[in-house]
Amino acid sequence: MGSDPAFVLSQVHGHKGVKFQNWARTYGCCPEMYYQPTSVEEIREVLALARQQNKRVKVVGGGHSPSDIACTDGFMIHMGKMNRVLKVDMEKKQVTVEAGILLADLHPQLDKHGLALSNLGAVSDVTAAGVIGSGTHNTGIKHGILATQVVELTLLTADGAVLVCSESSNAEVFQAARVHLGCLGVILTITLQCVPQFHLQETTFPSTLKEVLDNLDSHLKKSEYFRFLWFPHSENVSVIYQDHTNKPPSSSANWFWDYAIGFYLLEFLLWISTFLPGLVGWINRFFFWLLFNGKKENCNLSHKVFTYECRFKQHVQDWAIPREKTKEALLELKAMLEAHPKVVAHYPVEVRFARGDDILLSPCFQRDSCYVNIIMYRPYGKDVPRLDYWLAYETIMKKVGGRPHWAKAHNCTRKDFEKMYPAFQKFCAIREKLDPTGMFLNAYLEKVFY
């Protein structure tokens, strides 16, 4: 099937002239052909055509990654139409979904069955396959990255074969494919381990960087999903505890403070700071005082508490470092900003934690980790100088043994990854076996593998 290109195209309806852009509008591309398949057969036909014409193929989901990991000038397959829930196994508390389902659409389906995912990232407008493929994480030292919730997946390889992968079937590929970077093939279905539906109480309260770093172990023990936000150019920290609760839903959210002030006023002030960079430290301290200086509580279904809005367009970096290096890395970042007053950093620096795992290219491979996420907003789409901050941050992260989040921007190359990942060569061998011609590579992945 699919040996005649004209026949293939009439079956699958590729589109020319589609421009792809990521959510943050920091990267975009114009694929030669853009496909939205509705079946495995249609994807097979696109791959057959790509083999025949020697084209590269990139599979995309929600397009949320703030890097060029999803860009291509070859064929682009958008999985948005393959988004069904295929099976709910109430006995095992497992759900099998098509790879293109958005988590935002999966949550209400799980709600109906009294199920939930035990952990979620901040954004739910992302696909199941994209979330695991990029190593998406949340926080909670007893919880792994989201890919650790996968118990089985099916993978369509470059030659059109379908592999069923789990701990007991194609186990080596499974160990690689849960953080797949989109380079092993097309993920078709994913089976996720769920838990009974639960509510969370989120408690937010102010603290200082010194207090949190000095008492890190105690914070990690006190709250199942502990994280904190540090406001650069100050000692201010907002501590966030999230824990199981039986309390009824309640919220301290308020349109005026969250939107009028926390969104519109912030964007306006950050835009002014592009002309007067010295204002950034004042803005960070002012907003801490305005929005984060008191204790707040909020209870709801777990997925409603885990997910929140990312305000406006932004550049982001997020590295996982060994958990025991948290204090050293943050104090060094703070000292760097104090020593270089011209380098400005937007709030917040978000600090989260995750359990170690055995997934070959997981940033948490074989170690409990702390994620240090830095941000520079783009008020009204305007770029703010960030390269000095970025470089200083990356230098500190590398020094303490960090590994960058795959979906976020970074400057690492294969040499770096060989040092960072004990199983890097093993992943490469699996990738080369599954995709010997490099059909699923793009410019981003070439820097990773060559």
Short mmCIF file of C-alpha atoms in Angstrom, two decimals:
data_model
loop_
_atom_site.label_atom_id
_atom_site.label_comp_id
_atom_site.label_asym_id
_atom_site.label_seq_id
_atom_site.Cartn_x
_atom_site.Cartn_y
_atom_site.Cartn_z
CA MET A 1 0.00 0.00 0.00
CA GLY A 2 1.21 3.50 -0.70
CA SER A 3 3.70 2.73 -3.49
CA ASP A 4 2.11 5.27 -5.82
CA PRO A 5 2.61 8.81 -4.43
CA ALA A 6 -0.48 10.24 -6.16
CA PHE A 7 -2.61 7.49 -4.62
CA VAL A 8 -1.10 8.12 -1.20
CA LEU A 9 -1.78 11.85 -1.34
CA SER A 10 -5.37 11.39 -2.43
CA GLN A 11 -5.89 9.08 0.54
CA VAL A 12 -4.30 11.23 3.23
CA HIS A 13 -4.80 14.81 2.05
CA GLY A 14 -1.61 16.60 2.93
CA HIS A 15 -1.66 20.40 2.97
CA LYS A 16 0.99 22.70 1.59
CA GLY A 17 1.72 26.19 2.90
CA VAL A 18 0.83 25.49 6.54
CA LYS A 19 2.95 27.48 9.00
CA PHE A 20 3.61 25.81 12.35
CA GLN A 21 4.38 27.92 15.43
CA ASN A 22 4.88 26.87 19.01
CA TRP A 23 2.68 28.31 21.76
CA ALA A 24 5.28 30.86 22.90
CA ARG A 25 5.81 32.03 19.31
CA THR A 26 9.55 31.60 19.84
CA TYR A 27 9.97 29.03 17.03
CA GLY A 28 8.15 28.27 13.82
CA CYS A 29 8.60 26.41 10.54
CA CYS A 30 6.96 25.76 7.17
CA PRO A 31 6.77 22.00 6.61
CA GLU A 32 6.69 20.88 2.99
CA MET A 33 3.51 18.88 3.68
CA TYR A 34 1.20 18.91 6.70
CA TYR A 35 -0.96 15.88 7.54
CA GLN A 36 -3.73 15.28 10.07
CA PRO A 37 -4.26 11.52 9.87
CA THR A 38 -7.30 9.82 11.37
CA SER A 39 -5.98 6.23 11.35
CA VAL A 40 -2.84 4.12 11.61
CA GLU A 41 -3.24 3.25 7.92
CA GLU A 42 -3.05 6.92 6.96
CA ILE A 43 0.12 7.41 9.02
CA ARG A 44 1.62 4.33 7.33
CA GLU A 45 0.88 5.90 3.94
CA VAL A 46 2.63 9.15 4.93
CA LEU A 47 5.67 7.16 6.09
CA ALA A 48 5.65 5.14 2.83
CA LEU A 49 5.61 8.38 0.85
CA ALA A 50 8.40 9.80 3.01
CA ARG A 51 10.55 6.69 2.42
CA GLN A 52 9.92 6.91 -1.30
CA GLN A 53 10.75 10.63 -1.59
CA ASN A 54 13.49 10.49 1.05
CA LYS A 55 11.70 13.05 3.24
CA ARG A 56 11.92 13.56 6.97
CA VAL A 57 8.86 13.28 9.20
CA LYS A 58 8.04 15.20 12.38
CA VAL A 59 5.11 14.27 14.58
CA VAL A 60 3.59 17.13 16.61
CA GLY A 61 0.99 17.40 19.33
CA GLY A 62 -0.04 20.52 21.23
CA GLY A 63 2.97 22.57 20.04
CA HIS A 64 3.62 23.78 23.57
CA SER A 65 7.38 23.11 23.72
CA PRO A 66 9.29 26.39 24.04
CA SER A 67 12.04 25.09 21.70
CA ASP A 68 12.39 23.98 18.07
CA ILE A 69 12.01 20.26 18.94
CA ALA A 70 8.84 20.07 16.79
CA CYS A 71 10.10 21.99 13.72
CA THR A 72 10.77 20.48 10.30
CA ASP A 73 11.00 21.43 6.62
CA GLY A 74 9.87 17.92 5.65
CA PHE A 75 6.53 16.22 6.38
CA MET A 76 4.67 17.16 9.55
CA ILE A 77 2.10 14.81 11.09
CA HIS A 78 -0.29 16.51 13.52
CA MET A 79 -1.93 13.90 15.76
CA GLY A 80 -4.92 16.03 16.82
CA LYS A 81 -7.52 13.81 15.10
CA MET A 82 -6.26 10.65 16.82
CA ASN A 83 -7.53 11.64 20.22
CA ARG A 84 -9.93 8.98 21.52
CA VAL A 85 -10.05 7.14 24.81
CA LEU A 86 -9.84 3.50 23.68
CA LYS A 87 -10.28 1.56 26.90
CA VAL A 88 -10.78 2.08 30.62
CA ASP A 89 -9.79 -0.89 32.78
CA MET A 90 -11.47 -0.20 36.14
CA GLU A 91 -9.93 -3.24 37.79
CA LYS A 92 -6.34 -2.20 37.03
CA LYS A 93 -7.23 1.52 37.10
CA GLN A 94 -5.62 1.95 33.69
CA VAL A 95 -6.68 3.96 30.67
CA THR A 96 -5.57 3.41 27.05
CA VAL A 97 -5.69 6.48 24.81
CA GLU A 98 -4.69 7.49 21.31
CA ALA A 99 -1.44 9.47 21.32
CA GLY A 100 -3.02 12.73 20.11
CA ILE A 101 -5.49 13.18 22.97
CA LEU A 102 -5.01 16.43 24.88
CA LEU A 103 -4.75 15.96 28.63
CA ALA A 104 -7.40 18.71 28.93
CA ASP A 105 -9.81 16.36 27.10
CA LEU A 106 -8.71 13.28 29.04
CA HIS A 107 -9.41 14.76 32.51
CA PRO A 108 -13.24 14.94 32.14
CA GLN A 109 -13.24 11.38 30.73
CA LEU A 110 -11.32 10.13 33.76
CA ASP A 111 -13.62 12.14 36.05
CA LYS A 112 -16.58 10.15 34.70
CA HIS A 113 -14.91 6.91 35.82
CA GLY A 114 -13.77 8.24 39.18
CA LEU A 115 -10.11 8.10 38.10
CA ALA A 116 -7.23 10.57 37.89
CA LEU A 117 -3.56 10.75 36.98
CA SER A 118 -1.40 10.82 40.12
CA ASN A 119 0.64 13.77 38.86
CA LEU A 120 0.36 16.37 36.09
CA GLY A 121 2.38 19.21 34.61
CA ALA A 122 1.25 22.83 34.76
CA VAL A 123 -0.29 22.78 31.27
CA SER A 124 -2.99 20.42 29.97
CA ASP A 125 -3.24 21.68 26.36
CA VAL A 126 -0.64 19.08 25.50
CA THR A 127 -0.96 15.61 23.99
CA ALA A 128 -0.35 12.36 25.85
CA ALA A 129 2.52 11.39 23.51
CA GLY A 130 4.09 14.86 23.63
CA VAL A 131 3.97 14.99 27.41
CA ILE A 132 5.90 11.75 27.82
CA GLY A 133 8.17 12.28 24.81
CA SER A 134 9.62 15.52 26.14
CA GLY A 135 10.03 14.32 29.74
CA THR A 136 7.34 16.61 31.19
CA HIS A 137 7.29 16.68 34.99
CA ASN A 138 5.57 18.27 37.93
CA THR A 139 6.74 18.12 41.52
CA GLY A 140 6.70 15.65 44.41
CA ILE A 141 9.77 13.72 45.55
CA LYS A 142 7.71 10.50 45.75
CA HIS A 143 6.46 11.02 42.18
CA GLY A 144 8.39 10.47 38.96
CA ILE A 145 8.11 12.49 35.75
CA LEU A 146 4.82 11.94 33.89
CA ALA A 147 6.33 9.21 31.68
CA THR A 148 6.69 6.96 34.76
CA GLN A 149 2.87 6.58 34.71
CA VAL A 150 3.03 4.79 31.32
CA VAL A 151 2.57 1.00 31.55
CA GLU A 152 2.40 0.25 27.82
CA LEU A 153 2.65 2.04 24.48
CA THR A 154 2.47 1.12 20.81
CA LEU A 155 5.03 2.51 18.39
CA LEU A 156 4.87 2.66 14.59
CA THR A 157 8.45 2.45 13.31
CA ALA A 158 9.98 3.99 10.17
CA ASP A 159 9.43 0.78 8.17
CA GLY A 160 5.72 0.60 9.07
CA ALA A 161 5.90 -2.10 11.78
CA VAL A 162 3.95 -1.71 15.04
CA LEU A 163 5.73 -2.56 18.30
CA VAL A 164 3.85 -3.11 21.55
CA CYS A 165 6.19 -1.99 24.34
CA SER A 166 5.95 -2.57 28.09
CA GLU A 167 8.06 -3.92 30.97
CA SER A 168 7.39 -7.44 29.63
CA SER A 169 7.32 -6.86 25.86
CA ASN A 170 10.10 -5.08 23.90
CA ALA A 171 11.33 -3.96 27.32
CA GLU A 172 14.47 -2.22 26.01
CA VAL A 173 12.48 -0.13 23.54
CA PHE A 174 9.98 0.63 26.33
CA GLN A 175 12.83 1.93 28.51
CA ALA A 176 13.77 4.31 25.68
CA ALA A 177 10.34 5.16 24.24
CA ARG A 178 8.76 6.64 27.35
CA VAL A 179 10.97 9.73 26.79
CA HIS A 180 11.19 9.33 23.01
CA LEU A 181 11.95 12.88 21.77
CA GLY A 182 9.84 12.03 18.72
CA CYS A 183 12.82 10.22 17.17
CA LEU A 184 11.96 6.51 17.52
CA GLY A 185 8.79 6.41 15.44
CA VAL A 186 5.15 7.47 15.78
CA ILE A 187 3.58 6.76 19.17
CA LEU A 188 0.07 5.46 18.43
CA THR A 189 -1.45 4.54 21.80
CA ILE A 190 -0.48 4.89 25.45
CA THR A 191 -1.76 3.03 28.51
CA LEU A 192 -1.52 5.12 31.67
CA GLN A 193 -1.66 3.94 35.25
CA CYS A 194 -4.32 5.96 37.05
CA VAL A 195 -5.34 6.31 40.71
CA PRO A 196 -8.78 6.85 42.26
CA GLN A 197 -10.04 10.41 41.76
CA PHE A 198 -8.79 12.76 44.49
CA HIS A 199 -9.01 16.35 45.65
CA LEU A 200 -6.05 18.53 46.55
CA GLN A 201 -5.70 21.37 48.99
CA GLU A 202 -3.16 23.94 47.85
CA THR A 203 -1.67 26.12 50.58
CA THR A 204 0.60 29.02 49.60
CA PHE A 205 2.55 31.05 52.13
CA PRO A 206 5.53 33.45 52.12
CA SER A 207 9.03 32.55 53.27
CA THR A 208 12.68 33.38 52.52
CA LEU A 209 15.19 31.62 50.32
CA LYS A 210 17.44 30.95 53.32
CA GLU A 211 14.64 29.37 55.36
CA VAL A 212 13.51 27.08 52.53
CA LEU A 213 17.02 25.95 51.55
CA ASP A 214 18.04 25.37 55.19
CA ASN A 215 14.91 23.25 55.82
CA LEU A 216 14.49 21.59 52.44
CA ASP A 217 14.18 18.02 53.75
CA SER A 218 11.51 19.03 56.21
CA HIS A 219 9.46 20.80 53.48
CA LEU A 220 9.77 17.75 51.23
CA LYS A 221 8.46 15.51 54.02
CA LYS A 222 5.65 17.88 55.00
CA SER A 223 3.93 18.07 51.62
CA GLU A 224 3.40 15.46 48.91
CA TYR A 225 3.65 17.97 46.05
CA PHE A 226 5.95 20.66 47.44
CA ARG A 227 7.44 23.38 45.28
CA PHE A 228 8.54 26.96 45.77
CA LEU A 229 8.89 30.15 43.77
CA TRP A 230 11.90 32.38 44.34
CA PHE A 231 11.69 36.06 43.35
CA PRO A 232 15.13 37.00 41.95
CA HIS A 233 16.77 40.22 43.19
CA SER A 234 15.28 39.49 46.63
CA GLU A 235 15.16 36.93 49.45
CA ASN A 236 11.42 36.41 48.87
CA VAL A 237 9.98 32.96 48.36
CA SER A 238 6.41 31.71 47.94
CA VAL A 239 6.08 28.15 49.27
CA ILE A 240 3.38 25.95 47.72
CA TYR A 241 2.10 22.79 49.42
CA GLN A 242 -0.39 20.54 47.62
CA ASP A 243 -1.86 17.58 49.50
CA HIS A 244 -4.79 15.16 49.43
CA THR A 245 -7.89 16.53 51.14
CA ASN A 246 -11.57 15.72 51.74
CA LYS A 247 -12.53 19.39 51.97
CA PRO A 248 -15.11 20.70 49.49
CA PRO A 249 -13.85 22.80 46.54
CA SER A 250 -13.08 26.39 47.47
CA SER A 251 -10.92 29.02 45.87
CA SER A 252 -9.22 32.24 46.79
CA ALA A 253 -8.80 33.11 43.09
CA ASN A 254 -9.97 36.57 42.18
CA TRP A 255 -10.27 38.02 38.67
CA PHE A 256 -9.06 41.46 39.71
CA TRP A 257 -5.87 40.29 41.43
CA ASP A 258 -5.11 37.31 39.16
CA TYR A 259 -5.83 39.01 35.82
CA ALA A 260 -6.04 42.78 36.12
CA ILE A 261 -2.97 42.89 38.35
CA GLY A 262 -1.17 39.55 37.90
CA PHE A 263 -1.48 39.57 34.11
CA TYR A 264 -2.22 42.98 32.58
CA LEU A 265 -0.36 45.21 35.03
CA LEU A 266 2.59 42.81 35.12
CA GLU A 267 2.86 42.72 31.33
CA PHE A 268 2.72 46.53 31.16
CA LEU A 269 5.39 47.00 33.85
CA LEU A 270 7.68 44.40 32.29
CA TRP A 271 7.30 46.18 28.95
CA ILE A 272 8.36 49.47 30.60
CA SER A 273 11.32 47.62 32.15
CA THR A 274 12.63 46.87 28.65
CA PHE A 275 13.53 50.59 28.55
CA LEU A 276 14.53 50.78 32.25
CA PRO A 277 15.99 47.35 33.16
CA GLY A 278 16.71 48.54 36.72
CA LEU A 279 12.95 48.30 37.37
CA VAL A 280 12.90 44.48 37.23
CA GLY A 281 14.11 43.98 40.80
CA TRP A 282 11.52 46.47 42.02
CA ILE A 283 8.76 44.75 39.98
CA ASN A 284 9.68 41.34 41.49
CA ARG A 285 9.56 42.71 45.04
CA PHE A 286 6.38 44.74 44.40
CA PHE A 287 4.49 41.74 43.00
CA PHE A 288 5.62 39.52 45.85
CA TRP A 289 4.29 42.08 48.31
CA LEU A 290 1.08 42.52 46.30
CA LEU A 291 0.13 38.93 45.46
CA PHE A 292 2.26 36.49 47.45
CA ASN A 293 2.70 38.04 50.87
CA GLY A 294 -0.20 36.31 52.65
CA LYS A 295 -1.39 32.75 53.16
CA LYS A 296 -3.86 31.38 50.58
CA GLU A 297 -5.80 28.14 50.39
CA ASN A 298 -7.64 26.56 47.55
CA CYS A 299 -9.23 23.07 47.21
CA ASN A 300 -10.38 21.29 44.08
CA LEU A 301 -10.15 18.17 41.93
CA SER A 302 -6.50 17.25 41.48
CA HIS A 303 -6.25 18.22 37.79
CA LYS A 304 -7.78 21.63 38.50
CA VAL A 305 -5.13 22.33 41.14
CA PHE A 306 -2.16 20.93 39.20
CA THR A 307 -2.80 22.98 36.06
CA TYR A 308 -2.52 26.74 35.87
CA GLU A 309 -2.07 29.42 33.26
CA CYS A 310 1.38 30.38 32.04
CA ARG A 311 0.46 34.11 31.89
CA PHE A 312 1.88 35.38 28.59
CA LYS A 313 4.53 34.48 26.00
CA GLN A 314 7.90 33.64 27.46
CA HIS A 315 11.36 32.13 27.07
CA VAL A 316 12.03 29.30 29.51
CA GLN A 317 14.89 27.09 30.67
CA ASP A 318 14.41 24.18 33.06
CA TRP A 319 17.22 21.88 34.17
CA ALA A 320 17.12 18.86 36.48
CA ILE A 321 20.01 18.74 38.96
CA PRO A 322 20.80 16.15 41.66
CA ARG A 323 18.45 16.93 44.56
CA GLU A 324 21.31 17.40 47.01
CA LYS A 325 22.71 20.24 44.86
CA THR A 326 19.57 22.42 45.22
CA LYS A 327 21.00 24.80 47.82
CA GLU A 328 24.39 25.20 46.15
CA ALA A 329 22.88 25.94 42.72
CA LEU A 330 20.32 28.49 43.91
CA LEU A 331 22.75 30.35 46.14
CA GLU A 332 25.18 30.54 43.24
CA LEU A 333 22.45 31.87 40.92
CA LYS A 334 21.54 34.50 43.54
CA ALA A 335 25.21 35.49 44.02
CA MET A 336 25.65 35.80 40.23
CA LEU A 337 22.69 38.23 39.99
CA GLU A 338 24.02 40.26 42.92
CA ALA A 339 27.50 40.47 41.36
CA HIS A 340 26.14 41.55 37.96
CA PRO A 341 23.45 44.20 38.57
CA LYS A 342 22.96 44.67 34.82
CA VAL A 343 21.75 41.06 34.45
CA VAL A 344 18.03 41.06 35.22
CA ALA A 345 15.80 38.06 35.97
CA HIS A 346 11.99 37.98 35.86
CA TYR A 347 10.07 36.22 38.62
CA PRO A 348 9.61 33.44 39.44
CA VAL A 349 12.43 30.95 39.54
CA GLU A 350 10.27 27.85 40.05
CA VAL A 351 11.82 24.98 42.00
CA ARG A 352 10.28 21.50 41.84
CA PHE A 353 11.32 17.96 42.74
CA ALA A 354 10.97 14.51 41.18
CA ARG A 355 11.84 10.92 42.01
CA GLY A 356 14.58 9.09 40.10
CA ASP A 357 13.63 6.55 37.39
CA ASP A 358 15.17 4.14 34.87
CA ILE A 359 13.99 5.75 31.60
CA LEU A 360 17.12 6.14 29.42
CA LEU A 361 16.80 9.84 28.52
CA SER A 362 14.78 10.98 31.52
CA PRO A 363 16.47 13.97 33.20
CA CYS A 364 15.80 12.04 36.45
CA PHE A 365 17.60 8.88 35.22
CA GLN A 366 18.94 7.07 38.30
CA ARG A 367 18.67 10.04 40.66
CA ASP A 368 16.15 12.07 42.65
CA SER A 369 16.17 15.50 41.09
CA CYS A 370 15.44 19.16 41.65
CA TYR A 371 14.20 21.14 38.65
CA VAL A 372 15.18 24.82 38.52
CA ASN A 373 12.98 26.63 36.00
CA ILE A 374 13.89 30.19 34.93
CA ILE A 375 11.76 32.48 32.82
CA MET A 376 11.97 35.69 30.79
CA TYR A 377 8.58 37.02 29.69
CA ARG A 378 8.01 38.65 26.31
CA PRO A 379 5.65 41.53 27.16
CA TYR A 380 3.44 42.28 24.11
CA GLY A 381 5.69 39.89 22.18
CA LYS A 382 8.81 42.01 22.74
CA ASP A 383 12.06 40.16 23.39
CA VAL A 384 13.86 41.08 26.59
CA PRO A 385 17.68 40.70 26.65
CA ARG A 386 18.28 37.37 28.36
CA LEU A 387 21.45 35.81 26.99
CA ASP A 388 23.74 36.84 29.88
CA TYR A 389 21.24 35.39 32.38
CA TRP A 390 20.77 32.24 30.26
CA LEU A 391 24.51 31.63 29.94
CA ALA A 392 25.24 32.18 33.65
CA TYR A 393 22.35 29.86 34.58
CA GLU A 394 23.46 27.11 32.15
CA THR A 395 27.03 27.34 33.47
CA ILE A 396 25.82 26.80 37.04
CA MET A 397 23.48 23.96 36.01
CA LYS A 398 26.27 22.15 34.13
CA LYS A 399 28.66 22.61 37.02
CA VAL A 400 26.33 20.84 39.47
CA GLY A 401 25.62 17.96 37.06
CA GLY A 402 22.37 19.25 35.52
CA ARG A 403 20.43 17.91 32.54
CA PRO A 404 18.19 20.22 30.46
CA HIS A 405 14.45 19.65 29.99
CA TRP A 406 14.08 18.27 26.45
CA ALA A 407 11.20 20.58 25.50
CA LYS A 408 12.88 23.78 26.64
CA ALA A 409 15.60 25.80 24.91
CA HIS A 410 19.22 24.82 25.69
CA ASN A 411 22.62 24.94 24.01
CA CYS A 412 23.76 21.36 24.65
CA THR A 413 25.20 19.04 22.01
CA ARG A 414 25.91 15.32 21.79
CA LYS A 415 29.18 15.73 23.73
CA ASP A 416 27.26 17.21 26.67
CA PHE A 417 24.60 14.50 26.60
CA GLU A 418 27.20 11.72 26.53
CA LYS A 419 28.54 13.12 29.82
CA MET A 420 25.11 13.75 31.35
CA TYR A 421 23.41 10.44 30.53
CA PRO A 422 25.00 7.11 31.49
CA ALA A 423 22.65 5.34 29.03
CA PHE A 424 23.02 7.80 26.13
CA GLN A 425 24.86 5.30 23.87
CA LYS A 426 22.21 2.68 24.59
CA PHE A 427 19.43 5.07 23.51
CA CYS A 428 21.38 5.94 20.34
CA ALA A 429 21.75 2.25 19.45
CA ILE A 430 17.99 1.71 19.87
CA ARG A 431 17.21 4.81 17.79
CA GLU A 432 19.56 3.75 14.98
CA LYS A 433 18.04 0.29 14.90
CA LEU A 434 14.44 1.59 14.79
CA ASP A 435 15.16 4.47 12.36
CA PRO A 436 18.34 3.63 10.41
CA THR A 437 17.84 6.38 7.80
CA GLY A 438 17.05 9.15 10.34
CA MET A 439 13.52 9.72 9.01
CA PHE A 440 12.39 11.16 12.36
CA LEU A 441 15.29 13.59 12.86
CA ASN A 442 15.23 17.37 12.53
CA ALA A 443 17.70 20.20 13.20
CA TYR A 444 17.10 20.07 16.99
CA LEU A 445 17.68 16.30 17.15
CA GLU A 446 20.78 16.45 14.94
CA LYS A 447 22.44 18.59 17.62
CA VAL A 448 21.49 15.92 20.16
CA PHE A 449 22.69 12.88 18.20
CA TYR A 450 25.54 14.18 15.97
#
